[in-house]
Amino acid sequence: MPQDKTVLFMRKHNARRSQLGSRLLAHVGDDRLVASP
């Protein structure tokens, strides 16, 4: 696999993952806040 293709794929993958990750982190953070006494 050429380097630039890998970089493009990783960039796209990271962008999508960071979007999902931030949403997931928000949910986890809310759950943690609710769960904490």
Coordinates of N, CA and C in Angstrom, one line a residue:
M1 N 0.8 -1.2 0.0 CA 0.0 0.0 0.0 C 0.9 1.3 0.0
P2 N 0.7 2.1 -0.9 CA 1.4 3.4 -1.0 C 1.3 4.2 0.3
Q3 N 2.3 5.0 0.6 CA 2.3 5.7 1.9 C 1.1 6.8 1.9
D4 N 1.0 7.5 0.8 CA 0.0 8.6 0.8 C -1.4 8.0 0.9
K5 N -1.7 6.8 0.4 CA -3.0 6.2 0.5 C -3.2 5.8 2.0
T6 N -2.2 5.3 2.6 CA -2.3 5.0 4.0 C -2.6 6.2 4.9
V7 N -1.9 7.3 4.6 CA -2.1 8.5 5.3 C -3.5 9.1 5.1
L8 N -4.0 9.0 3.9 CA -5.3 9.5 3.6 C -6.3 8.7 4.4
F9 N -6.1 7.3 4.3 CA -7.1 6.4 5.0 C -7.0 6.7 6.5
M10 N -5.8 6.9 7.1 CA -5.7 7.1 8.5 C -6.4 8.4 8.9
R11 N -6.2 9.5 8.0 CA -6.7 10.8 8.3 C -8.3 10.7 8.4
K12 N -8.8 10.0 7.3 CA -10.3 9.8 7.3 C -10.8 9.1 8.5
H13 N -10.1 8.0 8.8 CA -10.5 7.1 9.9 C -10.4 7.9 11.2
N14 N -9.3 8.6 11.4 CA -9.2 9.4 12.6 C -10.2 10.4 12.8
A15 N -10.6 11.1 11.7 CA -11.6 12.1 11.7 C -12.9 11.5 12.2
R16 N -13.3 10.3 11.6 CA -14.5 9.7 11.9 C -14.5 9.2 13.4
R17 N -13.3 8.6 13.8 CA -13.2 8.1 15.1 C -13.3 9.2 16.1
S18 N -12.6 10.3 15.9 CA -12.7 11.4 16.8 C -14.1 11.9 17.0
Q19 N -14.8 12.0 15.9 CA -16.2 12.4 15.9 C -17.0 11.4 16.8
L20 N -16.9 10.1 16.6 CA -17.6 9.1 17.4 C -17.1 9.1 18.8
G21 N -15.8 9.3 18.9 CA -15.1 9.2 20.3 C -15.6 10.4 21.1
S22 N -15.7 11.6 20.6 CA -16.2 12.7 21.4 C -17.6 12.5 21.8
R23 N -18.5 11.9 20.9 CA -19.9 11.7 21.3 C -19.9 10.6 22.3
L24 N -19.1 9.5 22.2 CA -19.0 8.4 23.1 C -18.5 8.9 24.5
L25 N -17.5 9.8 24.4 CA -17.0 10.3 25.7 C -18.0 11.2 26.4
A26 N -18.8 11.9 25.7 CA -19.9 12.7 26.3 C -20.8 11.8 27.0
H27 N -21.2 10.7 26.4 CA -22.2 9.8 27.0 C -21.5 9.1 28.2
V28 N -20.3 8.7 28.1 CA -19.6 8.0 29.2 C -19.4 9.0 30.4
G29 N -19.1 10.3 30.0 CA -19.0 11.3 31.0 C -20.3 11.6 31.8
D30 N -21.4 11.6 31.0 CA -22.7 11.8 31.7 C -23.0 10.6 32.6
D31 N -22.7 9.4 32.1 CA -23.0 8.2 32.9 C -22.1 8.2 34.2
R32 N -20.9 8.6 34.1 CA -20.0 8.7 35.2 C -20.5 9.7 36.2
L33 N -20.9 10.9 35.7 CA -21.4 11.9 36.6 C -22.7 11.4 37.3
V34 N -23.5 10.7 36.6 CA -24.8 10.2 37.2 C -24.5 9.1 38.2
A35 N -23.5 8.3 37.8 CA -23.2 7.1 38.7 C -22.4 7.6 40.0
S36 N -21.6 8.6 39.9 CA -20.9 9.1 41.0 C -21.8 9.6 42.1
P37 N -21.6 9.3 43.4 CA -22.4 9.8 44.4 C -22.3 11.3 44.7

